[in-house]
CSV table of C-alpha atoms and ligand atoms in Angstrom, one decimal:
chain,number,residue,atom,x,y,z
A,1,MET,CA,-4.2,103.2,104.8
A,2,SER,CA,-1.9,104.7,107.4
A,3,SER,CA,1.2,106.8,106.3
A,4,VAL,CA,3.4,103.9,107.3
A,5,THR,CA,1.9,101.1,105.3
A,6,SER,CA,1.3,103.4,102.3
A,7,ALA,CA,4.9,104.5,102.6
A,8,LEU,CA,6.0,100.9,102.5
A,9,ARG,CA,3.8,100.1,99.7
A,10,GLU,CA,5.4,103.0,97.7
A,11,CYS,CA,9.0,102.0,98.8
A,12,HIS,CA,8.3,98.5,97.5
A,13,ARG,CA,6.9,99.8,94.3
A,14,LEU,CA,9.9,102.1,93.9
A,15,ARG,CA,12.4,99.6,94.8
A,16,VAL,CA,11.1,96.9,92.4
A,17,HIS,CA,11.0,99.5,89.7
A,18,LEU,CA,14.5,100.6,90.3
A,19,ARG,CA,15.7,97.0,90.2
A,20,ASN,CA,14.0,96.5,86.9
A,21,LEU,CA,15.3,99.5,85.5
A,22,GLN,CA,18.9,98.6,86.6
A,23,ALA,CA,18.3,95.1,85.1
A,24,GLU,CA,17.4,96.8,81.7
A,25,ILE,CA,20.3,99.2,81.7
A,26,ASP,CA,22.7,96.3,82.6
A,27,ARG,CA,21.1,94.4,79.7
A,28,GLY,CA,22.1,97.2,77.4
A,29,PRO,CA,25.5,96.1,76.4
A,30,ARG,CA,24.3,92.6,75.5
A,31,VAL,CA,21.6,93.8,73.3
A,32,LEU,CA,24.0,96.1,71.7
A,33,GLN,CA,26.3,93.4,70.9
A,34,ASP,CA,23.5,91.2,69.3
A,35,HIS,CA,22.7,94.1,67.0
A,36,GLN,CA,26.4,94.6,66.2
A,37,ASP,CA,26.7,90.8,65.5
A,38,GLU,CA,23.7,91.1,63.2
A,39,LEU,CA,25.2,94.0,61.3
A,40,GLU,CA,28.6,92.1,61.0
A,41,ALA,CA,26.6,89.1,59.7
A,42,ALA,CA,25.1,91.3,57.0
A,43,ARG,CA,28.3,93.0,56.2
A,44,GLN,CA,29.8,89.6,55.7
A,45,ALA,CA,27.0,88.4,53.5
A,46,HIS,CA,27.4,91.5,51.3
A,47,LYS,CA,31.1,91.0,51.0
A,48,ASP,CA,30.8,87.3,50.3
A,49,HIS,CA,28.4,87.9,47.4
A,50,HIS,CA,30.9,90.2,45.8
A,51,ASP,CA,33.9,88.0,46.6
A,52,SER,CA,32.0,85.1,45.0
A,53,ILE,CA,31.5,87.2,41.8
A,54,THR,CA,35.3,88.0,41.7
A,55,LYS,CA,36.1,84.4,42.1
A,56,LEU,CA,33.7,83.2,39.4
A,57,LYS,CA,35.2,85.9,36.9
A,58,LEU,CA,38.7,84.7,37.7
A,59,LYS,CA,37.5,81.0,37.2
A,60,GLN,CA,35.9,81.8,33.9
A,61,ARG,CA,39.2,83.4,32.7
A,62,GLU,CA,41.2,80.5,33.8
A,63,ASP,CA,38.8,78.0,32.2
A,64,GLU,CA,39.0,80.0,29.0
A,65,GLY,CA,42.8,79.9,29.1
A,66,THR,CA,42.5,76.0,29.5
A,67,LEU,CA,40.1,75.9,26.6
A,68,LYS,CA,42.5,77.8,24.4
A,69,GLN,CA,45.4,75.4,25.3
A,70,ALA,CA,42.9,72.4,24.6
A,71,ASP,CA,42.3,73.9,21.2
A,72,THR,CA,45.9,74.2,20.5
A,73,ARG,CA,46.8,70.7,21.7
A,74,LEU,CA,43.9,69.3,19.4
A,75,ALA,CA,45.2,71.0,16.4
A,76,LYS,CA,48.6,69.6,17.1
A,77,LEU,CA,47.2,66.0,17.7
A,78,GLU,CA,45.2,66.2,14.3
A,79,GLU,CA,48.1,67.5,12.4
A,80,GLN,CA,50.2,64.5,13.9
A,81,LEU,CA,47.4,62.2,13.0
A,82,THR,CA,47.6,63.3,9.3
A,83,GLY,CA,51.3,62.1,8.8
A,84,MET,CA,50.8,58.6,10.5
A,85,GLY,CA,51.1,55.5,8.4
A,86,VAL,CA,51.5,52.8,11.0
A,87,GLN,CA,47.9,51.5,12.2
A,88,LYS,CA,48.9,51.0,15.7
A,89,GLU,CA,50.3,54.5,16.3
A,90,TYR,CA,47.2,55.9,14.4
A,91,VAL,CA,44.8,54.2,16.8
A,92,ALA,CA,46.7,55.5,19.7
A,93,LYS,CA,46.7,58.9,18.4
A,94,LYS,CA,43.0,58.9,17.7
A,95,HIS,CA,42.4,57.7,21.2
A,96,GLU,CA,44.5,60.6,22.5
A,97,ILE,CA,42.5,63.1,20.5
A,98,GLU,CA,39.2,61.6,21.9
A,99,MET,CA,40.6,62.1,25.3
A,100,ALA,CA,41.5,65.6,24.6
A,101,GLN,CA,38.0,66.2,23.1
A,102,THR,CA,36.3,64.9,26.2
A,103,LYS,CA,38.7,67.2,28.5
A,104,LYS,CA,37.7,70.2,26.2
A,105,GLY,CA,34.0,69.4,26.4
A,106,GLU,CA,34.3,69.3,30.3
A,107,THR,CA,35.9,72.6,30.2
A,108,GLU,CA,33.3,74.1,28.0
A,109,ASP,CA,30.6,72.8,30.4
A,110,ALA,CA,32.3,74.4,33.2
A,111,ILE,CA,32.6,77.7,31.4
A,112,LEU,CA,28.9,77.7,30.8
A,113,ALA,CA,28.0,76.7,34.4
A,114,THR,CA,30.3,79.5,35.6
A,115,ILE,CA,28.6,82.1,33.2
A,116,MET,CA,25.1,81.0,34.4
A,117,GLU,CA,26.1,81.4,38.1
A,118,LEU,CA,27.7,84.8,37.3
A,119,GLU,CA,24.5,86.0,35.6
A,120,GLU,CA,22.4,84.8,38.7
A,121,LYS,CA,24.8,86.5,41.1
A,122,THR,CA,24.9,89.7,39.1
A,123,ALA,CA,21.1,89.9,38.9
A,124,ALA,CA,21.0,89.6,42.6
A,125,ILE,CA,23.3,92.5,43.2
A,126,PRO,CA,20.4,95.1,43.6
A,127,THR,CA,18.7,92.8,46.2
A,128,VAL,CA,22.1,92.2,48.1
A,129,GLU,CA,22.8,95.8,48.1
A,130,GLN,CA,19.3,96.8,49.3
A,131,THR,CA,19.7,94.2,52.2
A,132,TRP,CA,23.0,95.6,53.3
A,133,LYS,CA,21.7,99.2,53.1
A,134,GLN,CA,18.7,98.1,55.2
A,135,ALA,CA,20.8,96.4,57.9
A,136,GLN,CA,22.9,99.6,58.2
A,137,ALA,CA,19.8,101.7,58.5
A,138,ASP,CA,18.3,99.3,61.1
A,139,PHE,CA,21.4,99.4,63.2
A,140,LYS,CA,21.5,103.2,63.1
A,141,GLU,CA,17.9,103.3,64.1
A,142,PHE,CA,18.7,100.9,66.9
A,143,GLN,CA,21.4,103.0,68.2
A,144,VAL,CA,19.3,106.2,68.2
A,145,GLU,CA,16.4,104.3,69.9
A,146,ALA,CA,18.7,102.7,72.5
A,147,ALA,CA,20.5,106.0,73.4
A,148,GLU,CA,16.8,107.6,73.9
A,149,ARG,CA,15.7,104.7,75.9
A,150,LEU,CA,18.8,104.8,78.2
A,151,ALA,CA,18.5,108.5,78.7
A,152,GLY,CA,14.8,107.9,79.7
A,153,MET,CA,15.7,105.1,81.9
A,154,LYS,CA,18.5,107.0,83.8
A,155,ALA,CA,16.2,110.0,84.2
A,156,ASP,CA,13.5,107.7,85.6
A,157,GLN,CA,16.2,106.1,87.9
A,158,GLU,CA,17.3,109.4,89.3
A,159,ALA,CA,13.6,110.7,89.9
A,160,CYS,CA,12.7,107.3,91.6
A,161,THR,CA,15.8,107.3,93.8
A,162,VAL,CA,14.9,110.8,95.1
A,163,GLU,CA,11.2,110.0,95.5
A,164,LEU,CA,12.4,106.6,97.3
A,165,ALA,CA,14.6,108.7,99.8
A,166,GLU,CA,11.7,111.0,100.4
A,167,ARG,CA,9.3,108.1,101.3
A,168,GLU,CA,11.8,106.4,103.5
A,169,ALA,CA,12.3,109.6,105.3
A,170,THR,CA,8.7,109.5,106.4
A,171,LEU,CA,9.0,106.3,108.3
A,172,PRO,CA,9.1,106.4,112.0
A,173,PRO,CA,12.6,106.0,113.4
A,174,ASP,CA,12.1,102.5,114.8
A,175,VAL,CA,10.3,101.2,111.7
A,176,LYS,CA,13.2,102.7,109.8
A,177,ARG,CA,15.8,100.8,111.6
A,178,THR,CA,14.1,97.5,111.0
A,179,TYR,CA,13.5,98.5,107.4
A,180,ASP,CA,16.9,99.4,106.8
A,181,SER,CA,18.2,96.0,108.1
A,182,ILE,CA,15.8,94.0,106.0
A,183,VAL,CA,16.4,96.0,103.0
A,184,LYS,CA,20.1,95.5,103.4
A,185,ALA,CA,19.6,91.9,103.3
A,186,LYS,CA,16.8,91.5,100.8
A,187,GLY,CA,16.7,94.5,98.6
A,188,PRO,CA,13.3,95.0,96.9
A,189,ASP,CA,12.3,91.6,98.4
A,190,ALA,CA,12.3,93.1,101.9
A,191,LEU,CA,8.6,94.1,101.2
A,192,ALA,CA,5.6,92.1,100.3
A,193,ALA,CA,1.9,93.1,99.7
A,194,THR,CA,-0.8,91.1,101.5
A,195,LYS,CA,-4.0,90.6,99.8
A,196,ALA,CA,-7.1,88.9,101.4
A,197,ARG,CA,-4.8,87.8,104.4
A,198,VAL,CA,-2.4,86.1,102.1
A,199,CYS,CA,1.3,87.3,101.9
A,200,GLN,CA,1.8,87.7,98.2
A,201,ALA,CA,5.5,86.7,98.4
A,202,CYS,CA,5.3,83.4,100.4
A,203,ARG,CA,1.5,82.7,100.1
A,204,THR,CA,1.2,82.3,103.9
A,205,SER,CA,-2.3,83.3,105.4
A,206,MET,CA,-2.5,85.5,108.5
A,207,THR,CA,-5.5,85.5,110.7
A,208,GLU,CA,-8.4,87.9,110.3
A,209,VAL,CA,-7.3,89.7,113.5
A,210,GLN,CA,-3.7,90.1,112.4
A,211,PHE,CA,-4.9,91.5,109.0
A,212,ASN,CA,-7.2,94.0,110.8
A,213,VAL,CA,-4.3,95.0,112.8
A,214,LEU,CA,-2.1,95.4,109.6
A,215,ARG,CA,-4.9,97.4,107.9
A,216,SER,CA,-5.0,99.7,110.8
A,217,GLY,CA,-1.6,100.8,109.9
A,218,VAL,CA,0.6,98.7,112.6
A,219,PHE,CA,3.9,97.8,111.3
A,220,ARG,CA,4.5,93.9,111.1
A,221,THR,CA,6.7,91.5,109.2
A,222,CYS,CA,5.6,88.1,107.8
A,223,ALA,CA,5.9,85.4,110.3
A,224,THR,CA,7.0,82.9,107.6
A,225,CYS,CA,9.2,84.9,105.2
A,226,GLY,CA,10.1,87.9,107.3
A,227,ARG,CA,9.2,90.5,104.7
A,228,MET,CA,7.6,93.9,105.7
A,229,GLN,CA,3.9,93.8,105.0
A,230,TYR,CA,1.4,96.2,103.7
A,231,PRO,CA,-2.3,95.5,102.8
A,232,VAL,CA,-3.6,95.9,99.4
A,233,GLU,CA,-7.2,95.5,98.3
B,1,ZN,ZN1,5.4,86.1,103.6
């Protein structure tokens, strides 16, 4: 391969690589945001668990207060019942007592349910703590890796930019002028490999003669897509 076509091939490789590097660097903040969102969700889940325990304890205390009031009220109603002579009043009081007992039973059931839920949530605390700890460790690990990856990509970017400039400097002046104007318009898509006479960008075939001329190192652009061509095996 002539120096012109091999320079074009390298320029293409470098420009595509630089574009990919830049795209990945640009994606960085989005990827970071995704990891921050995950960390926030884990923080919220951890907080929610502890908040729910606090709420259940409060509910238990309130229900116990209600139960105490129910007991006091029932005792008072029973006392009132003892002194009743009139049948009609007696039946009404008896009914009132039954209502109060049902209410008391409901409160007792609620307390029991709360106690069971509290036991479950308390038993889950070690797992919840472990999950939260792991989420924080994962985020820290991501940050370290992301910083290393970014540093690596920036170093690669710098080296490739220097190499690209060196390669471009080897192009003959007339080729360089065309190269510059096409690159300005198309970026890395200014170039295309040609394999077995087929332009790898637009899939158009060239004649055998044209391909041989290209292979001999003569600079040409694709008649269909306008990209600068270089042959590959
Ligand atoms: Zn083409």
